[in-house]
XYZ file of C-alpha atoms in Angstrom:
557
model
C 121.319 126.753 126.483
C 120.678 126.330 123.200
C 119.381 122.722 121.903
C 122.567 122.838 119.828
C 124.977 122.960 123.044
C 122.902 120.213 125.039
C 125.740 117.105 125.557
C 125.202 114.158 124.452
C 126.594 110.537 123.939
C 128.499 109.318 120.874
C 125.976 109.287 117.948
C 124.256 106.515 117.141
C 125.767 105.788 113.227
C 122.448 107.048 110.827
C 123.050 107.306 107.131
C 122.035 110.536 105.603
C 121.839 112.447 102.543
C 120.251 110.241 100.491
C 120.722 111.942 96.866
C 117.987 110.843 95.448
C 114.442 109.215 96.267
C 113.700 105.798 96.518
C 112.423 104.148 93.771
C 108.736 103.205 93.546
C 108.150 99.575 94.973
C 107.507 97.082 92.670
C 106.041 93.415 91.567
C 104.005 92.422 94.571
C 105.106 95.003 97.024
C 103.719 97.182 94.211
C 100.594 95.521 94.064
C 99.724 95.448 97.913
C 100.287 99.146 97.823
C 97.784 99.714 95.025
C 95.029 97.116 97.093
C 95.631 99.387 100.335
C 94.684 102.555 98.432
C 91.620 100.538 96.431
C 90.652 98.818 99.940
C 90.576 102.629 101.643
C 88.369 103.875 99.028
C 86.100 100.723 99.046
C 85.409 101.311 102.946
C 84.995 104.687 102.052
C 82.084 104.081 99.829
C 80.630 101.117 101.386
C 80.096 103.878 104.866
C 78.712 106.406 102.656
C 75.687 104.080 100.335
C 74.797 102.571 103.528
C 74.356 105.788 105.614
C 73.184 107.841 103.077
C 70.327 105.319 102.692
C 69.359 106.238 106.593
C 68.342 109.541 105.951
C 67.309 112.023 102.990
C 66.082 114.536 105.456
C 67.448 118.860 105.233
C 68.840 118.369 108.730
C 70.675 114.695 108.195
C 72.348 116.231 104.824
C 73.436 119.466 106.570
C 73.821 118.410 110.312
C 73.818 115.006 109.973
C 70.454 114.881 112.348
C 72.284 116.313 115.078
C 72.530 113.096 116.867
C 76.186 112.673 117.242
C 77.556 112.549 120.790
C 80.646 114.714 122.197
C 83.682 112.012 121.729
C 82.520 111.135 118.140
C 81.842 114.524 117.411
C 85.237 115.675 118.617
C 87.373 112.413 116.598
C 85.228 114.128 113.632
C 86.824 117.124 114.445
C 89.970 115.936 114.911
C 89.442 114.410 111.603
C 88.373 117.307 109.536
C 91.406 119.731 110.775
C 94.383 116.998 110.978
C 94.422 117.490 107.342
C 97.099 116.346 104.689
C 98.990 119.815 105.615
C 99.235 118.342 109.021
C 100.222 114.705 108.204
C 102.337 115.540 105.074
C 102.977 119.270 105.115
C 104.155 120.340 108.588
C 106.045 117.001 108.819
C 107.724 117.960 105.576
C 108.503 121.801 106.620
C 109.702 120.544 110.075
C 112.058 117.948 108.031
C 113.541 121.140 105.383
C 113.462 123.736 107.957
C 113.376 122.306 111.368
C 112.819 125.084 114.480
C 110.711 127.143 111.725
C 108.884 123.914 110.554
C 108.033 123.286 113.997
C 105.941 126.697 114.424
C 103.078 125.520 112.267
C 102.346 122.788 114.747
C 102.691 125.012 117.475
C 100.107 127.170 115.558
C 97.830 125.332 114.479
C 97.462 123.972 117.621
C 97.262 126.779 119.670
C 93.839 127.954 117.240
C 91.933 125.244 119.589
C 92.172 127.294 122.381
C 90.466 130.573 120.300
C 88.184 128.572 119.476
C 86.824 126.674 122.625
C 86.957 129.986 124.566
C 85.188 131.868 121.981
C 83.293 130.180 119.197
C 82.030 126.473 120.254
C 79.153 127.150 122.537
C 78.114 130.231 121.240
C 78.208 129.135 117.433
C 75.856 126.055 118.157
C 73.648 127.790 120.166
C 72.325 130.638 117.727
C 73.421 129.351 114.218
C 71.485 126.386 112.516
C 73.373 125.241 109.454
C 76.398 127.710 108.738
C 78.457 130.970 109.696
C 75.363 133.050 108.125
C 72.741 131.456 110.469
C 75.021 133.033 113.138
C 74.706 136.361 111.785
C 71.412 136.555 110.403
C 70.265 136.691 114.047
C 70.087 140.157 114.208
C 71.416 141.767 111.004
C 69.215 141.442 107.494
C 69.522 138.341 105.751
C 69.878 139.357 102.233
C 73.763 141.537 102.838
C 74.756 139.640 105.674
C 74.134 135.545 103.969
C 75.387 136.829 100.373
C 78.703 138.454 102.438
C 79.305 134.545 104.376
C 78.580 132.880 101.619
C 80.844 134.141 98.990
C 83.809 134.257 101.681
C 82.957 130.351 103.165
C 83.147 129.548 99.450
C 86.342 130.842 98.959
C 87.801 129.633 102.230
C 86.833 125.893 101.715
C 87.661 126.232 97.921
C 91.737 127.399 99.018
C 91.798 124.874 101.914
C 90.509 121.973 99.043
C 93.358 122.483 97.054
C 95.860 121.797 99.674
C 93.974 118.729 99.747
C 94.159 117.636 96.488
C 97.420 118.786 95.572
C 98.666 116.863 98.721
C 97.156 113.635 97.033
C 98.578 113.554 94.051
C 101.674 114.260 95.419
C 101.150 111.151 97.385
C 99.788 108.864 94.611
C 102.434 109.696 92.028
C 105.632 108.731 94.561
C 103.446 105.496 95.146
C 102.956 104.950 91.513
C 107.083 105.913 90.877
C 106.203 108.895 88.889
C 106.558 112.569 89.111
C 105.209 113.580 85.955
C 102.123 115.809 85.756
C 100.569 113.355 84.467
C 100.050 110.822 87.164
C 99.123 113.898 89.905
C 97.046 115.386 87.582
C 94.603 111.767 87.224
C 95.281 111.617 90.817
C 93.536 114.576 91.575
C 90.931 114.312 88.997
C 89.964 110.646 90.377
C 89.740 112.378 94.520
C 87.549 115.433 93.031
C 85.456 112.688 91.508
C 85.552 110.326 94.711
C 84.532 113.905 97.356
C 81.987 114.682 95.190
C 80.171 111.238 94.879
C 80.899 111.102 99.086
C 78.821 114.893 99.363
C 75.862 113.795 96.941
C 75.089 110.892 98.535
C 76.164 110.760 102.039
C 75.668 114.242 103.129
C 77.052 115.490 106.582
C 75.960 111.543 108.301
C 78.331 109.968 106.236
C 80.993 112.353 106.168
C 81.066 112.254 110.121
C 81.955 108.632 110.278
C 84.010 108.866 107.456
C 85.920 111.340 109.335
C 85.670 109.073 112.466
C 87.002 106.084 110.950
C 90.519 108.441 109.019
C 91.468 109.992 112.225
C 91.342 106.626 114.415
C 93.629 105.456 111.336
C 95.809 108.400 111.624
C 96.485 108.331 115.026
C 97.254 104.606 115.270
C 99.579 105.561 112.304
C 101.033 108.177 113.621
C 101.634 106.574 117.373
C 103.595 103.404 115.373
C 105.603 106.158 113.412
C 106.496 107.557 116.251
C 107.108 104.941 118.487
C 109.555 103.134 116.015
C 112.178 106.612 115.503
C 112.069 106.922 119.475
C 113.249 102.920 119.321
C 115.284 103.523 116.420
C 117.250 106.137 118.768
C 116.563 104.432 122.071
C 114.035 106.616 123.373
C 116.885 109.865 123.479
C 115.391 112.527 121.921
C 118.173 114.559 122.075
C 120.236 111.903 119.746
C 117.189 112.543 117.689
C 117.531 116.179 117.383
C 121.496 116.569 116.569
C 120.840 112.926 114.360
C 118.587 115.623 112.371
C 120.553 118.633 112.464
C 122.999 116.317 110.679
C 121.066 115.284 107.827
C 119.582 118.907 107.094
C 122.908 119.713 105.937
C 122.549 123.030 107.640
C 124.324 121.319 111.137
C 123.203 123.547 114.203
C 121.111 126.442 112.329
C 118.664 123.608 111.936
C 117.734 123.154 115.310
C 117.762 127.495 115.813
C 115.159 130.031 114.779
C 115.651 131.730 111.197
C 116.570 128.721 108.634
C 113.518 130.187 106.687
C 111.988 132.732 108.675
C 114.885 134.634 110.112
C 117.280 135.498 106.884
C 115.596 139.013 106.246
C 113.052 141.509 107.401
C 110.374 140.285 104.862
C 110.991 136.816 105.916
C 110.121 138.128 109.858
C 107.073 139.519 108.641
C 105.977 136.293 107.156
C 106.411 134.299 110.209
C 104.377 137.008 112.424
C 101.654 136.981 109.291
C 101.649 133.286 109.398
C 101.300 133.406 113.749
C 98.285 135.372 113.595
C 96.708 133.327 110.191
C 97.170 129.914 111.744
C 95.958 131.092 115.830
C 92.837 133.235 114.512
C 91.879 131.368 111.371
C 90.647 128.044 113.189
C 87.743 129.859 114.545
C 86.226 131.177 110.791
C 86.715 128.157 109.123
C 83.143 127.498 107.626
C 83.306 123.109 108.099
C 84.669 123.504 111.741
C 81.945 126.032 112.292
C 79.255 123.159 110.938
C 80.804 120.316 112.444
C 79.472 121.909 115.686
C 75.752 121.766 114.412
C 76.068 117.832 114.441
C 75.636 117.257 118.506
C 72.265 118.350 120.557
C 73.223 120.922 122.362
C 75.906 123.353 123.260
C 77.251 121.700 126.082
C 78.088 118.351 123.522
C 79.960 121.165 121.325
C 82.407 122.285 124.156
C 83.140 118.846 124.828
C 83.913 118.045 121.680
C 86.406 120.628 121.214
C 87.931 119.625 124.238
C 87.931 116.004 123.031
C 89.471 117.487 119.644
C 92.242 119.702 121.566
C 93.010 116.096 123.258
C 93.917 114.758 120.073
C 95.091 117.336 117.804
C 97.706 118.191 120.329
C 98.694 114.527 120.506
C 99.271 114.246 116.858
C 101.159 117.715 116.745
C 103.465 116.518 119.136
C 103.953 113.365 116.960
C 104.385 115.237 113.792
C 107.557 116.808 115.598
C 109.221 113.311 116.021
C 108.755 112.496 112.904
C 109.851 115.706 110.979
C 113.240 115.391 113.092
C 113.092 111.330 112.033
C 112.815 111.606 108.195
C 115.599 114.694 108.169
C 117.884 112.041 110.656
C 116.732 108.886 109.028
C 115.638 110.162 105.226
C 117.708 113.345 104.703
C 116.690 116.847 103.909
C 118.216 116.456 100.462
C 116.470 113.214 99.689
C 112.968 114.434 100.899
C 113.303 117.730 98.679
C 115.021 115.383 95.916
C 111.530 113.089 96.270
C 109.331 116.510 96.831
C 110.752 119.997 96.615
C 107.795 121.305 99.535
C 108.813 118.064 101.431
C 105.237 116.771 101.348
C 106.550 113.253 100.585
C 108.275 112.937 104.075
C 106.475 110.468 106.207
C 105.908 107.913 103.630
C 109.747 107.812 102.851
C 109.606 108.107 106.765
C 107.972 104.646 106.937
C 109.905 102.976 103.715
C 113.479 103.502 106.138
C 111.703 102.561 108.866
C 110.434 99.357 107.836
C 113.497 98.377 106.481
C 115.326 100.290 103.298
C 113.509 100.211 99.922
C 113.740 96.526 98.443
C 112.386 95.226 101.448
C 109.241 93.754 102.261
C 108.176 95.623 105.696
C 109.892 99.068 104.346
C 107.337 98.603 100.817
C 104.426 97.596 103.793
C 104.902 100.224 105.740
C 105.727 102.672 103.191
C 102.328 101.666 101.452
C 100.064 101.701 105.091
C 101.051 105.083 105.287
C 100.381 106.075 102.195
C 96.749 104.552 102.434
C 96.362 106.525 105.793
C 97.381 109.695 103.829
C 95.372 108.952 101.385
C 92.025 108.329 103.697
C 92.856 111.790 105.453
C 92.771 113.509 102.282
C 89.377 111.696 100.810
C 87.852 112.304 104.467
C 88.873 116.005 104.537
C 87.910 116.966 100.940
C 84.677 115.524 101.926
C 83.992 117.697 104.769
C 85.372 120.829 102.701
C 82.862 120.168 99.321
C 80.023 119.522 102.007
C 80.875 122.650 104.247
C 80.749 125.206 100.672
C 77.949 123.399 98.956
C 75.428 123.560 102.057
C 76.563 127.621 102.183
C 75.784 128.113 98.821
C 72.679 126.722 98.724
C 71.208 127.703 102.118
C 72.962 131.163 102.095
C 73.229 132.140 98.280
C 70.429 130.160 96.408
C 67.897 129.778 98.943
C 68.163 133.316 100.657
C 71.005 135.984 98.845
C 70.028 135.472 95.444
C 66.222 134.677 95.296
C 63.584 137.960 94.872
C 61.541 138.531 98.319
C 58.892 138.192 95.966
C 59.394 134.542 95.058
C 57.985 132.043 96.983
C 60.480 130.198 99.771
C 62.641 127.588 98.513
C 61.498 123.871 100.004
C 64.273 122.086 101.671
C 63.984 119.664 99.510
C 64.666 121.500 96.350
C 67.700 123.342 98.569
C 69.291 119.931 98.820
C 69.095 119.036 95.076
C 70.856 122.370 94.678
C 73.300 121.735 97.151
C 73.797 118.454 95.575
C 74.391 119.988 92.611
C 76.888 123.143 93.881
C 79.075 119.659 95.325
C 79.326 118.821 91.429
C 80.357 122.167 90.399
C 82.683 123.341 93.211
C 84.029 119.927 93.110
C 84.963 120.592 89.390
C 86.509 124.226 90.279
C 89.097 123.037 93.117
C 90.467 120.129 90.772
C 90.932 123.150 87.750
C 92.921 125.210 90.417
C 94.786 122.398 91.856
C 96.666 121.698 88.998
C 97.827 125.149 89.031
C 99.381 124.393 92.792
C 101.105 121.162 92.550
C 104.643 122.854 93.291
C 103.552 124.238 96.658
C 103.680 122.874 100.249
C 100.516 121.914 101.601
C 100.877 123.375 104.856
C 101.594 126.341 103.415
C 98.680 125.939 100.884
C 96.396 125.565 104.211
C 98.136 128.675 105.605
C 96.565 131.072 103.483
C 92.863 129.615 103.670
C 93.277 130.151 107.401
C 94.193 133.872 106.448
C 91.705 134.255 104.220
C 89.429 132.688 107.136
C 90.934 134.924 109.486
C 90.385 138.200 107.964
C 87.049 137.860 106.782
C 85.167 135.310 109.117
C 86.281 135.762 112.136
C 85.867 139.410 112.651
C 82.115 139.262 111.534
C 81.747 136.616 113.843
C 82.813 138.304 117.070
C 81.863 141.767 116.504
C 78.078 139.933 115.857
C 78.336 138.167 119.343
C 80.009 140.517 121.997
C 79.399 144.371 120.037
C 75.881 145.779 120.672
C 76.653 148.347 118.151
C 77.481 146.259 115.343
C 75.094 146.125 111.569
C 75.022 144.822 108.873
C 76.662 148.093 107.112
C 79.443 146.759 109.452
C 78.825 142.545 108.606
C 79.254 143.518 104.865
C 82.219 145.599 105.191
C 84.019 143.401 107.374
C 83.445 140.409 105.514
C 84.147 141.657 102.105
C 87.298 144.620 103.783
C 88.929 141.118 104.827
C 88.248 139.026 101.970
C 88.941 140.993 98.881
C 91.925 142.185 100.459
C 93.735 139.097 101.443
C 92.772 137.388 98.076
C 94.676 140.444 96.106
C 97.580 140.096 98.026
C 97.835 135.964 97.374
C 97.614 137.230 93.771
C 100.197 139.723 94.078
C 102.456 137.546 96.262
C 105.750 135.505 94.904
C 103.156 132.438 95.386
C 101.616 133.348 92.505
C 104.277 134.425 90.229
C 107.909 135.673 90.564
C 109.678 132.487 92.005
C 110.660 128.991 91.095
C 107.785 128.002 94.056
C 105.590 130.047 92.865
C 101.807 128.729 90.991
C 103.424 129.943 87.468
C 106.947 130.484 87.852
C 107.803 132.288 83.962
C 106.005 135.060 85.203
C 106.628 137.692 87.599
C 103.632 140.164 88.310
C 104.181 140.832 91.985
C 104.406 143.500 94.352
C 103.635 142.406 97.573
C 106.612 140.728 99.500
C 104.772 138.596 101.784
C 103.808 134.822 100.975
C 101.181 135.287 103.685
C 99.036 138.433 103.665
C 97.587 137.762 107.464
C 99.031 140.992 108.858
C 97.822 143.124 106.506
C 94.244 141.791 105.647
C 93.349 140.282 109.259
C 93.439 143.695 110.605
C 91.801 145.232 107.748
C 88.749 142.996 108.199
C 88.581 144.245 111.785
C 89.207 147.897 111.054
C 86.522 147.875 108.605
C 84.244 146.561 110.763
C 83.969 148.960 112.843
C 84.342 152.003 110.319
C 81.272 150.119 108.628
C 79.606 150.571 111.776
C 80.286 153.895 113.282
C 80.212 155.575 110.071
C 76.620 154.621 108.647
C 73.304 155.652 109.547
C 71.754 152.038 110.826
C 71.347 151.413 114.099
C 71.576 147.991 115.897
C 68.310 147.008 116.836
C 69.241 146.529 120.746
C 66.719 143.964 121.351
C 67.659 141.426 118.790
C 71.322 141.738 120.288
C 69.814 141.287 123.749
C 67.998 137.908 122.272
C 71.424 136.799 120.691
C 73.055 137.385 123.925
C 70.574 135.024 125.604
C 70.360 132.534 122.984
C 73.957 132.251 122.767
C 74.942 132.381 126.788
C 71.961 129.842 127.721
C 71.028 127.792 124.650
C 67.249 129.383 125.326
C 65.794 129.016 121.631
C 68.843 127.213 119.953
C 67.697 124.570 117.240
């Protein structure tokens, strides 16, 4: 039986199809929203300054001193993962595309099973700070650190762009301006804040910010979910039918194919998206680095279990929130406020609180927007830290440094990491200004595709294939990274469509929006070809040592 065929009682009257976004809060209500945003900034800066004074050693800056417990790290892990893509982007896609939008929730959640089974404990036992540390245990240092370092910086940059685009859409809506100037200044401000968080507080401050933000996000999502279900008297079937009416697409909203079923190309895009979401998490640098903040591999595994529970609960709530936004606000109003749907949750909060002009509505709108803003600030801090650590620890201290020169001191390495945070933050700001038309969940899926194409094949081959060589590692990394970026560059995401980064030109020839279907198999294939075609032979003793260390933790840092 189709969802659309479920018998339901007479529908609850629900206003739908608002043809224009609600006007911005005004007067004291507007001031309250600004005060809440400022409070988020003050609290996060206070945490950064307080924690930043406690330790400046390399291990403190890179791994938070490795003294976080499984529950603390699990909450921080979920905070790293539940980004603007989850809170704003996924909910917006469900509000616009119904069943097809829910596929993002499923993919993001299932990905954690890959992390739990294949990655968490093994990475914690074999690495120190970054993905390249895992590879360097049995490979030649300079080539694999260069490849892994470049890949990590690229993936985190793509992820950063998504978060900052979300920040621009959110604050512009709050201020009542959809102009480019408001979004631009918001992106610049978020970029400046994330640089301060990283350069002053390092991993320890970033972790505590993530914990606070994750708790705020869960409380906010639970509150909105309960209010939606109360509005529909606990009847989920009625919620679905009201959403179908509010979507403007009727029963098609509740069935597959509204976004990914119109053509063969869109169906292939769905397969590509699914591969990227399920396999990408295990290759994300800021997720992998989180496993080094706990003292043992057992703690890393328990952290992952906590994260799965929190992430799973959250994505179940995004389904209710997305349907609620369509039912109560209407897809046209959501799309009118932001063409990619990134502002569906704040608009839903406004409606649940009593509508535009009401004290409750404006208060709910402001609180929800402040939570989303805290989400963005926390995630961009974690991403910037991961990329700056990869640059300093892998590229500057190892790959780009001549063996004839003396080793880089820990103090010098941390200084370079802080400088790298400034440069990477500036680059992310510039790139974000060109991607403001795109949905943040979709942008994150591109980062997942690159991570699954370049990082995951190298990581899995290194941990489980005895014959894997340095040549194979480099071929896998670059063989996944370069095609993924090239396919995105020549896809409808960049040119040739109304929502592209450059809508006025058309130089695309690759039909799919997500490159994962092509680039992920290429990464695995070229890793295998690079290994079997070269004259280099893998060091059996190093692999045996890696195997024992990964499974038992003997010799782990």
